[in-house]
Coordinates of C-alpha atoms and ligand atoms in Angstrom, one line a residue:
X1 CA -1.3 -81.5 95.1
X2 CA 2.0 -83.3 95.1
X3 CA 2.6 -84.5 91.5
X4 CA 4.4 -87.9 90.8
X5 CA 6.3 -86.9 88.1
X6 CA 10.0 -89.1 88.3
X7 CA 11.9 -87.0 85.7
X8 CA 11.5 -83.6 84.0
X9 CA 12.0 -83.0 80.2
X10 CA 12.4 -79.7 78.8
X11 CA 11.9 -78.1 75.5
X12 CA 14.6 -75.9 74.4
X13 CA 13.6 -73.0 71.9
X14 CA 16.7 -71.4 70.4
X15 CA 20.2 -72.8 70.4
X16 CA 22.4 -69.2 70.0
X17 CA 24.4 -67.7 72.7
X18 CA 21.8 -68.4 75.6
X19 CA 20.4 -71.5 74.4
X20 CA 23.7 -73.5 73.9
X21 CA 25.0 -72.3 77.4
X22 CA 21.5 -73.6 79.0
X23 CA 22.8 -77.5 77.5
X24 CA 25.7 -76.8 78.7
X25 CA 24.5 -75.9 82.2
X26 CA 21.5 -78.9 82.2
X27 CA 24.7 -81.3 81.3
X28 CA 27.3 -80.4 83.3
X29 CA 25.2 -79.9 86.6
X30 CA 23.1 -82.9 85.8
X31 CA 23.4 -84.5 89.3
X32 CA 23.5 -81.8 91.1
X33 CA 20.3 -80.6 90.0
X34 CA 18.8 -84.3 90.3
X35 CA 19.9 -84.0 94.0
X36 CA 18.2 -80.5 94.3
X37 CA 15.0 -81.4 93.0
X38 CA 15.1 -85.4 93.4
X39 CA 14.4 -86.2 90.0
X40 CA 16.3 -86.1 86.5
X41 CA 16.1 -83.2 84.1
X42 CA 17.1 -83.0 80.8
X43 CA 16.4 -81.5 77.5
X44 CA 14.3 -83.5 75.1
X45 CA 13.8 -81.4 71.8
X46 CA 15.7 -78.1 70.9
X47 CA 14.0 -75.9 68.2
X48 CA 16.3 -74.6 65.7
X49 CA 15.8 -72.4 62.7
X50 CA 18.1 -74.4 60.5
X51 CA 18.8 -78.2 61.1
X52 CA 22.0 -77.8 58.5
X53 CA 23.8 -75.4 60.9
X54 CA 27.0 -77.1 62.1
X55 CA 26.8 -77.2 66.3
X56 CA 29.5 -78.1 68.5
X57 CA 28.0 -78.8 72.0
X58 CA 26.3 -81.5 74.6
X59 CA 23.1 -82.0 72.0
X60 CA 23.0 -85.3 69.6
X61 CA 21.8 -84.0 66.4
X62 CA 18.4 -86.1 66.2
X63 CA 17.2 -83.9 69.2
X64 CA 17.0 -80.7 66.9
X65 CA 13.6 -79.7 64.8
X66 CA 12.5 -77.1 62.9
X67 CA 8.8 -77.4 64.2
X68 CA 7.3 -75.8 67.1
X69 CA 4.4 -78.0 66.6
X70 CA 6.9 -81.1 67.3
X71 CA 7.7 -79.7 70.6
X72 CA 4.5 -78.3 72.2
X73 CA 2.7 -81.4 70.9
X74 CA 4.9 -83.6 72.7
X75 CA 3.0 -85.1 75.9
X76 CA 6.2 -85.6 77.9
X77 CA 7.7 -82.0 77.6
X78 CA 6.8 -80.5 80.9
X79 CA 8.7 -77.0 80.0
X80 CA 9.3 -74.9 78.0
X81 CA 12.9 -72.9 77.8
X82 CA 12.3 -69.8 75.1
X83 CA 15.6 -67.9 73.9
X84 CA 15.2 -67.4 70.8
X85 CA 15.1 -63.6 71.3
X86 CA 11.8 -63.7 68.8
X87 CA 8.2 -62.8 69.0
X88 CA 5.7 -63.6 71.9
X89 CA 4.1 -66.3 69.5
X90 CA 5.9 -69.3 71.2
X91 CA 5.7 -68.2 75.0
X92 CA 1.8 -67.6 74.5
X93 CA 1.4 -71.1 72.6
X94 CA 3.6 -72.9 75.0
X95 CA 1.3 -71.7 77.5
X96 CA -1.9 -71.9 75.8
X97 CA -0.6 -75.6 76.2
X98 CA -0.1 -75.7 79.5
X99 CA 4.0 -75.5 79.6
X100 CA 5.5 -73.3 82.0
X101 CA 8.0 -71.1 80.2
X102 CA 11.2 -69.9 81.1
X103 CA 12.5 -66.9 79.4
X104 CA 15.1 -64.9 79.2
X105 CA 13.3 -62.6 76.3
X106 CA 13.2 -58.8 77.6
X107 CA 11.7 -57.5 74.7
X108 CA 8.5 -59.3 75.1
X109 CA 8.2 -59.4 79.0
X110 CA 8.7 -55.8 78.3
X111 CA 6.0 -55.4 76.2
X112 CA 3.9 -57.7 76.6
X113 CA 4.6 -59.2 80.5
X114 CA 1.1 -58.3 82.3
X115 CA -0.7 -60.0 79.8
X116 CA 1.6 -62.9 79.7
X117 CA 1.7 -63.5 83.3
X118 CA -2.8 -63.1 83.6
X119 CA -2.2 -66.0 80.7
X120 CA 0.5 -68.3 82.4
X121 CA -1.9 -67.9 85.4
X122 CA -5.0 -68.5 83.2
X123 CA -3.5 -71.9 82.5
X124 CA -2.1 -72.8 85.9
X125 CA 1.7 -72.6 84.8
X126 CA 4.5 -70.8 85.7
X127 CA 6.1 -67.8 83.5
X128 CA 9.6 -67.0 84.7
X129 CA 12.3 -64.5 83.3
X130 CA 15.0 -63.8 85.5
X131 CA 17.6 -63.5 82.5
X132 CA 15.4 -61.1 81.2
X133 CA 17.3 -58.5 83.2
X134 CA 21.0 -58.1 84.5
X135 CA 22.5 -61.2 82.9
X136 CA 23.7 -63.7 85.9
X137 CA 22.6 -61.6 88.4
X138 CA 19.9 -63.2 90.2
X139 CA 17.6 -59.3 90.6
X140 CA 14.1 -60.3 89.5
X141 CA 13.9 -63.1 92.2
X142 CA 15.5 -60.5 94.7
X143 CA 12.8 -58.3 93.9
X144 CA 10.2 -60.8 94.1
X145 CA 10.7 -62.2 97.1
X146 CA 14.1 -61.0 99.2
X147 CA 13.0 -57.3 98.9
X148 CA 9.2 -58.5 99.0
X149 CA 8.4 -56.7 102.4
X150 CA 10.2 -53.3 101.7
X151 CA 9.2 -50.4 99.8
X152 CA 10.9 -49.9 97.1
X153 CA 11.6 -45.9 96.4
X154 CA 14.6 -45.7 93.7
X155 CA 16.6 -47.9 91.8
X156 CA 20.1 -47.1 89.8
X157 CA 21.6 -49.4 87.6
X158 CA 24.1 -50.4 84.7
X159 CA 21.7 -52.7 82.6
X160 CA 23.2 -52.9 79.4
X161 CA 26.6 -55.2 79.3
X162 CA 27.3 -53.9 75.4
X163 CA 27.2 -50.0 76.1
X164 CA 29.3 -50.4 79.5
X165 CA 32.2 -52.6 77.7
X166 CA 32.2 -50.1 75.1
X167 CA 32.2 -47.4 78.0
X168 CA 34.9 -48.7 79.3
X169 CA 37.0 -50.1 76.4
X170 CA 36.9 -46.4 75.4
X171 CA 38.1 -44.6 78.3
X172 CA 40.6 -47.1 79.5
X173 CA 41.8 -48.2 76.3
X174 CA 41.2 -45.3 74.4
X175 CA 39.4 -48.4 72.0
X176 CA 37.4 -46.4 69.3
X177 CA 33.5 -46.8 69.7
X178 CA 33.3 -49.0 66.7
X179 CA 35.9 -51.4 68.1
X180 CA 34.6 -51.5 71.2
X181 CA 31.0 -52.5 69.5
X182 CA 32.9 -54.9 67.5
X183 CA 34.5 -57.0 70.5
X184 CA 31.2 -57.0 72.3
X185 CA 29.7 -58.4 69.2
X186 CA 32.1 -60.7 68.7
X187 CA 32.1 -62.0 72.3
X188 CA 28.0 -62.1 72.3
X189 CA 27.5 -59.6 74.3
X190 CA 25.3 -57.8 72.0
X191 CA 21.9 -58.4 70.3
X192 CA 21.4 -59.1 67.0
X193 CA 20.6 -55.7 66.1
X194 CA 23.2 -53.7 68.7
X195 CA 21.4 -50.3 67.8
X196 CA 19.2 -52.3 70.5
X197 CA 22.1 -51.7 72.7
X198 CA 23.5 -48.5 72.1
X199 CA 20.3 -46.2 71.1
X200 CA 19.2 -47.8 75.1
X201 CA 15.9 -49.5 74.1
X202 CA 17.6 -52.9 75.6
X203 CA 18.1 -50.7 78.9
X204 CA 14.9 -48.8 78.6
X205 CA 12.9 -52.6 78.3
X206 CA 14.7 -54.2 80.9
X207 CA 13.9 -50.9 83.3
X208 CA 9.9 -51.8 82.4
X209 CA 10.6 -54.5 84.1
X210 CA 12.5 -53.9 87.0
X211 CA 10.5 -50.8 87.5
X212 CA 6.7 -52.2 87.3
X213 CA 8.1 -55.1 89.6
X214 CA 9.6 -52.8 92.5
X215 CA 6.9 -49.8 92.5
X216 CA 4.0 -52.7 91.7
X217 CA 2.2 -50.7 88.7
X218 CA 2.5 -51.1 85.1
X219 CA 5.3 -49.5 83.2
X220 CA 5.1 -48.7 79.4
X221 CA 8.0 -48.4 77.4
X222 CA 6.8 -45.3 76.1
X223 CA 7.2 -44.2 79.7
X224 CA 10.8 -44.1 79.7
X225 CA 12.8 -41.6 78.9
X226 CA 15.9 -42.7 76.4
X227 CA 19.0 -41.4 75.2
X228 CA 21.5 -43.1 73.7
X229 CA 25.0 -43.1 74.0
X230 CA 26.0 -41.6 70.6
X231 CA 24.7 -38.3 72.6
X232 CA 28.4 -38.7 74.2
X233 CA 30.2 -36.0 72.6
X234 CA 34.0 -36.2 71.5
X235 CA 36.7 -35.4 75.0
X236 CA 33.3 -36.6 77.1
X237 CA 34.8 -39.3 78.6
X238 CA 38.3 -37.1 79.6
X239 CA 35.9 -34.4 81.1
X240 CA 34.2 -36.3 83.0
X241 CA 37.4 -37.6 84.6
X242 CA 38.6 -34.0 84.9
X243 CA 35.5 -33.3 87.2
X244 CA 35.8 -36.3 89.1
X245 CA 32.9 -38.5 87.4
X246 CA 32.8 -41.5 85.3
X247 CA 30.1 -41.5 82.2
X248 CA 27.9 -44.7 82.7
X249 CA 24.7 -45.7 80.7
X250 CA 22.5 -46.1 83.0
X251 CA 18.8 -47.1 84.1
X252 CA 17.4 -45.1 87.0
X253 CA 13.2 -45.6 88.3
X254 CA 12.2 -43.6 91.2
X255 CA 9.0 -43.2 92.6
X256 CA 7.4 -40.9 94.6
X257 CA 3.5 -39.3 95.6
X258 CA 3.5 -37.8 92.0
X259 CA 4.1 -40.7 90.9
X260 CA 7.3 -42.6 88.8
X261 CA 10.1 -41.1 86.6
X262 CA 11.8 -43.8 84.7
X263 CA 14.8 -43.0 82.5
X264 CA 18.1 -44.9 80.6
X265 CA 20.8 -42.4 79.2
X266 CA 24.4 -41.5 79.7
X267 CA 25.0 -39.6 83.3
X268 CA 28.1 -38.4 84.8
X269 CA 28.5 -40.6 88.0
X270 CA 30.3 -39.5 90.7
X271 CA 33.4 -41.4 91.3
X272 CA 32.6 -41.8 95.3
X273 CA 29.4 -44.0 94.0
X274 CA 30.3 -47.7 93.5
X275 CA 28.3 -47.5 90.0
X276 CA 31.2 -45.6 88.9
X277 CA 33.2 -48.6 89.5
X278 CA 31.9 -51.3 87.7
X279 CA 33.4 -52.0 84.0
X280 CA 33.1 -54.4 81.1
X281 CA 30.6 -56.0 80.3
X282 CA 29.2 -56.1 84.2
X283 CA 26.0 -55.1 85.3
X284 CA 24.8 -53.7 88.5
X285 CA 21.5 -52.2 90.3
X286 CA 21.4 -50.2 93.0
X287 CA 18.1 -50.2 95.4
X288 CA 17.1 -47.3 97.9
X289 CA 14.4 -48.9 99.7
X290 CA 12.5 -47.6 103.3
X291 CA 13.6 -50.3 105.3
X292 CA 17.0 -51.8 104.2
X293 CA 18.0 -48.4 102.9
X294 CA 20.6 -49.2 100.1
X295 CA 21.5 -52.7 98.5
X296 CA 23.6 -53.4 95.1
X297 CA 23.4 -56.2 93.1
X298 CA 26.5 -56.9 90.6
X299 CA 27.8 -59.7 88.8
X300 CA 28.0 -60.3 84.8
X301 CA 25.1 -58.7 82.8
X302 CA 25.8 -60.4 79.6
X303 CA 27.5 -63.6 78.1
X304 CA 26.6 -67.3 77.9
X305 CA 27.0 -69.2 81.0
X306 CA 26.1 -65.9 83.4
X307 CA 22.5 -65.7 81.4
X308 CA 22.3 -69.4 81.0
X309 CA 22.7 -69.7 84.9
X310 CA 19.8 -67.2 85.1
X311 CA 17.8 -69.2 83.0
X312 CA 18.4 -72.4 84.7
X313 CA 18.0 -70.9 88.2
X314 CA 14.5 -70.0 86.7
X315 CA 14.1 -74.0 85.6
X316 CA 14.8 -75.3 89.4
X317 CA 12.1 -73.4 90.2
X318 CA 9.5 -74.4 87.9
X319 CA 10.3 -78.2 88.3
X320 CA 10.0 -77.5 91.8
X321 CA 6.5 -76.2 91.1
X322 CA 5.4 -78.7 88.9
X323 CA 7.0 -81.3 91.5
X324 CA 4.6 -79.6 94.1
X325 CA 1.7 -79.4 92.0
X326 CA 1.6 -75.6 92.4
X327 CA 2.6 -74.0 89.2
X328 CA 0.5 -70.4 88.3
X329 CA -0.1 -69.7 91.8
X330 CA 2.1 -66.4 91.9
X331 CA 0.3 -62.7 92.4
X332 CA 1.4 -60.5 89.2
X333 CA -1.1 -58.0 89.3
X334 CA 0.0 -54.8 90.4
X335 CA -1.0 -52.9 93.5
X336 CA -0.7 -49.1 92.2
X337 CA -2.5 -47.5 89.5
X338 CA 0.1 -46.0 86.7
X339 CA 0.6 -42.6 87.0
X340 CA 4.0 -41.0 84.8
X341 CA 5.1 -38.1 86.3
X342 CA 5.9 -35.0 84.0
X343 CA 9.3 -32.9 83.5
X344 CA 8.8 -29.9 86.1
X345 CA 8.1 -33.1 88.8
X346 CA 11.5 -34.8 88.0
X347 CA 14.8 -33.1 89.8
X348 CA 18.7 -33.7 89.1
X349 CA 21.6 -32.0 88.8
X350 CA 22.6 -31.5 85.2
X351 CA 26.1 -31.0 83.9
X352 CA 26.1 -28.7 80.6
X353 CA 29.3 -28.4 78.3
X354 CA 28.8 -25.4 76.2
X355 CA 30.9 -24.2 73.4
X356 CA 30.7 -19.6 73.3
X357 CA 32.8 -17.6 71.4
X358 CA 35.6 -16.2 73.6
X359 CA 34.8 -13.0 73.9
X360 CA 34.1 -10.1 76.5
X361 CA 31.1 -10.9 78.5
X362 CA 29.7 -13.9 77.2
X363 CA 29.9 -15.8 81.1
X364 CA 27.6 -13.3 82.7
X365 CA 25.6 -13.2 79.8
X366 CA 25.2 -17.2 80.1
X367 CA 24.8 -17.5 83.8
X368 CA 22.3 -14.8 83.5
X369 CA 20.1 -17.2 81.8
X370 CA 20.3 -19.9 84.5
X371 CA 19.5 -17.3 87.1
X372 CA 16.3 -16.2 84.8
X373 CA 15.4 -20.0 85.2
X374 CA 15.9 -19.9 89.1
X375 CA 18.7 -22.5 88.5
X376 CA 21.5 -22.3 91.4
X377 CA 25.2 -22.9 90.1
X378 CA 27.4 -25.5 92.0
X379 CA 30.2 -25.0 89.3
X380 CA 31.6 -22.9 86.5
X381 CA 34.4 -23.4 84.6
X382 CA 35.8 -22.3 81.5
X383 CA 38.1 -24.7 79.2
X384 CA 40.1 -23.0 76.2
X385 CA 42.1 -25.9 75.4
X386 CA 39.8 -28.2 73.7
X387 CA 39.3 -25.7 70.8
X388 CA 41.2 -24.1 68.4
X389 CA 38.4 -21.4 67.8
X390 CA 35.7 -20.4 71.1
X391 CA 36.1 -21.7 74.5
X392 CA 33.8 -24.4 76.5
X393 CA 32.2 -23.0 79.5
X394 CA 31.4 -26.2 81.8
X395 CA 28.3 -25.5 84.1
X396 CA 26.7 -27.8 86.9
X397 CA 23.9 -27.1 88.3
X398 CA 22.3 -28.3 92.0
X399 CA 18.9 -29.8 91.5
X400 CA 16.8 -28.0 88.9
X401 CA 13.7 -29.4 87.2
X402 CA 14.1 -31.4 84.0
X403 CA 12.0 -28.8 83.0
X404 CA 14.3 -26.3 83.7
X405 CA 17.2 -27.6 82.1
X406 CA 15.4 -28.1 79.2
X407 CA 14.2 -24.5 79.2
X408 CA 18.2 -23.0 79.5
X409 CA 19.0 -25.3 76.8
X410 CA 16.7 -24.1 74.8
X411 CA 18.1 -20.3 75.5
X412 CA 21.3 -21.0 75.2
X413 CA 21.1 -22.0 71.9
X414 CA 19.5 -19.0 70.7
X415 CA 21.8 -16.9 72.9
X416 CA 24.8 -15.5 69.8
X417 CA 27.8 -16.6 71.7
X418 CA 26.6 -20.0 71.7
X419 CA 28.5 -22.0 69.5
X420 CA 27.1 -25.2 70.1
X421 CA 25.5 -26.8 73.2
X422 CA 28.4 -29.6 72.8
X423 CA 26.5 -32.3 75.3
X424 CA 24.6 -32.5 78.4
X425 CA 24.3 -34.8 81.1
X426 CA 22.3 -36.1 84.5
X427 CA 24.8 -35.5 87.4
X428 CA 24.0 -39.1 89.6
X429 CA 25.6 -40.2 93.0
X430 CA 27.2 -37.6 95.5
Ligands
HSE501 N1 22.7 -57.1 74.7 C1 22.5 -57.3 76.1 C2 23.5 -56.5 76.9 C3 22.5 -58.7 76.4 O1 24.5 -56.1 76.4 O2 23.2 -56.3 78.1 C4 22.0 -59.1 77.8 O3 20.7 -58.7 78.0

């Protein structure tokens, strides 16, 4: 049923990096959004942890509150924006009041998303998150609708902005890690907590939810498999180069008949593959699906106005709704039943970087072990420069089981020439 309604008001929750470029958006684009949806919208209360704080920005001061209460209670708030980056206390209330939310909060769609989605339905309102993933890039709504009729089969991506400027800062710059961090702080790029960022939990929630939307079954975060990126070893990066890859965080989902593998760590990326190419604080997902085959989505995957516009994008839509009288009307519950597959079902190529003593021997001793674990050999190499004492003996394999290259690992390091197993990595892209 067509609703009335001849202007829009919004309740802003959280006025930081997101929140402040969502006023900014609302303001600047004012008429073009009127002329987009017919009717005004504009933000009528802005929660805010301290009222003291000094704020530049488009909001007169008598807007902000301290109390959720104020907002929700408010009869002419029709939605509700939620950035605060908090708890899943003010997306359930908002909807237990029959606001649609907008959200841009990754930890708790991650976590918690089935059963907020049953409740946004329960109460006929609409419970969006596009900036939950990939920044400005517009990938959930892709998902959702433009891929709606393929079959989704793999998806690769760069999902964390922090960890690839800090990828990048380093190689290119030779930036230390901890200035790197520093700038990506400083330019907002990171969450509060940037371990978030760099131990890959903020990749591993945002795969949750790219993952349960393309394969349509429920992901757990405890499904995904996570490395972080303090796992890259000193002359990494340099390697890599030497062998014609680039090391990339990244997110990677695949599903097959044994079911899903989902997984965010460093990987040595192939140069040839356009993942290798994308820098800074820019995100990207790659999608191998039956019937378009490949697609890439890119833009920023961090930063204020790129999320913002994700956000807003996410508002059209629900004014739309509530416009048409048709909020809560979306199917959320997923088609397959979840089923995780285990490490002798999951296949790569694995690049190993292991420091021996130099002696006599020692390389037939070492591939001996991968042919003992069936593992075929695609290269071998031996570098003697980067140490003063031993050698590093650089192997990549062709497609062995997880399983496998846990199991030469394992015997390496109890193999007496082994130095050290000085770092590992998923070969992705050729
Ligand atoms: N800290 C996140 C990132 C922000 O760097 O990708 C965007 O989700």
């Amino acid at each position: 049923m067509k609703n009335e309604k001849n202007e829009i008001n919004i309740g802003l929750l959280g006025y930081g990096v997101v929140g402040s470029g969502v006023a900014t958006i609302l303001h600047n684009h004012q008429d073009d959004l009127r002329h987009k949806l017919g009717v005004p919208v504009s933000i009528k209360k802005v929660l805010v942890k301290n009222l003291d704080k000094k704020r530049n920005g488009v909001i007169p001061k008598e807007m902000f509150t301290t109390s959720l209460d104020e907002v929700l209670n408010d009869p002419e708030i029709d939605l509700i924006i939620e950035v605060t980056g908090g708890s899943s206390e003010a997306i359930r209330r908002s909807l237990e009041a029959g606001k649609g939310v907008v959200t841009a909060n990754k930890d708790v769609m991650a976590e918690s998303g089935p059963e907020l989605l049953k409740l946004a339905d329960e109460n006929k309102c609409d419970l969006l998150y596009e900036a939950s993933v990939g920044g400005g890039i517009p990938l959930i709504r892709t998902l959702e609708d433009g891929l709606a009729s393929d079959r989704i089969t793999a998806l690769t991506g760069i999902v964390n902005g922090t960890t690839n400027f800090i990828l990048t800062k380093m190689k290119d710059e030779n930036k230390t890690y901890e200035d790197a961090l520093a700038e990506a702080t400083e330019l907002g790029f990171a969450e509060a907590d940037p371990s978030a960022d760099v131990d890959g939990i903020d990749a591993a929630r945002k795969m949750v939810i790219l993952a349960s939307l393309s394969f349509s079954t429920e992901v757990h975060l405890d499904d995904v498999f996570v490395r972080g990126m303090k796992e890259i070893a000193d002359g990494d990066l340099q390697l890599a180069e030497q062998f014609g890859y680039t090391i990339k965080m990244t997110g990677s989902a695949k599903k097959d008949e044994e079911g899903i593998e989902v997984a965010v760590e460093p990987v040595f990326v192939h140069n040839s593959h356009p993942l290798a190419t994308v820098n800074n604080e820019f995100n990207a997902v790659y999608v191998y699906s039956d019937s378009v085959g490949e697609t890439m989505f890119y833009g920023p995957g961090a930063g204020s106005l790129p999320t913002a516009t994700s956000v807003t994008g996410d508002v059209v839509a629900a004014c739309r709704n509530i416009l048409l009288g048709v909020n809560g009307k979306r199917m959320h519950a997923p088609q397959f039943e979840r089923k995780v597959k285990t490490d002798d079902q999951k296949y790569a190529r694995y690049f190993h970087r292991i420091t021996v003593r130099d002696e006599v021997g020692v390389l037939t001793e070492l591939t001996s072990i991968y042919s003992h674990h069936k593992a075929s050999l695609a290269t071998v190499v031996q570098d003697s420069d980067l140490h003063n004492e031993g050698a590093d003996l650089i192997f990549i394999t062709h497609k062995i089981s997880r399983q496998q290259h846990l199991d030469i690992l394992a015997d390496l390091k109890d193999t007496p020439a082994v130095i050290d197993i000085s770092s590992h990595y998923r070969v992705e892209g050729e």
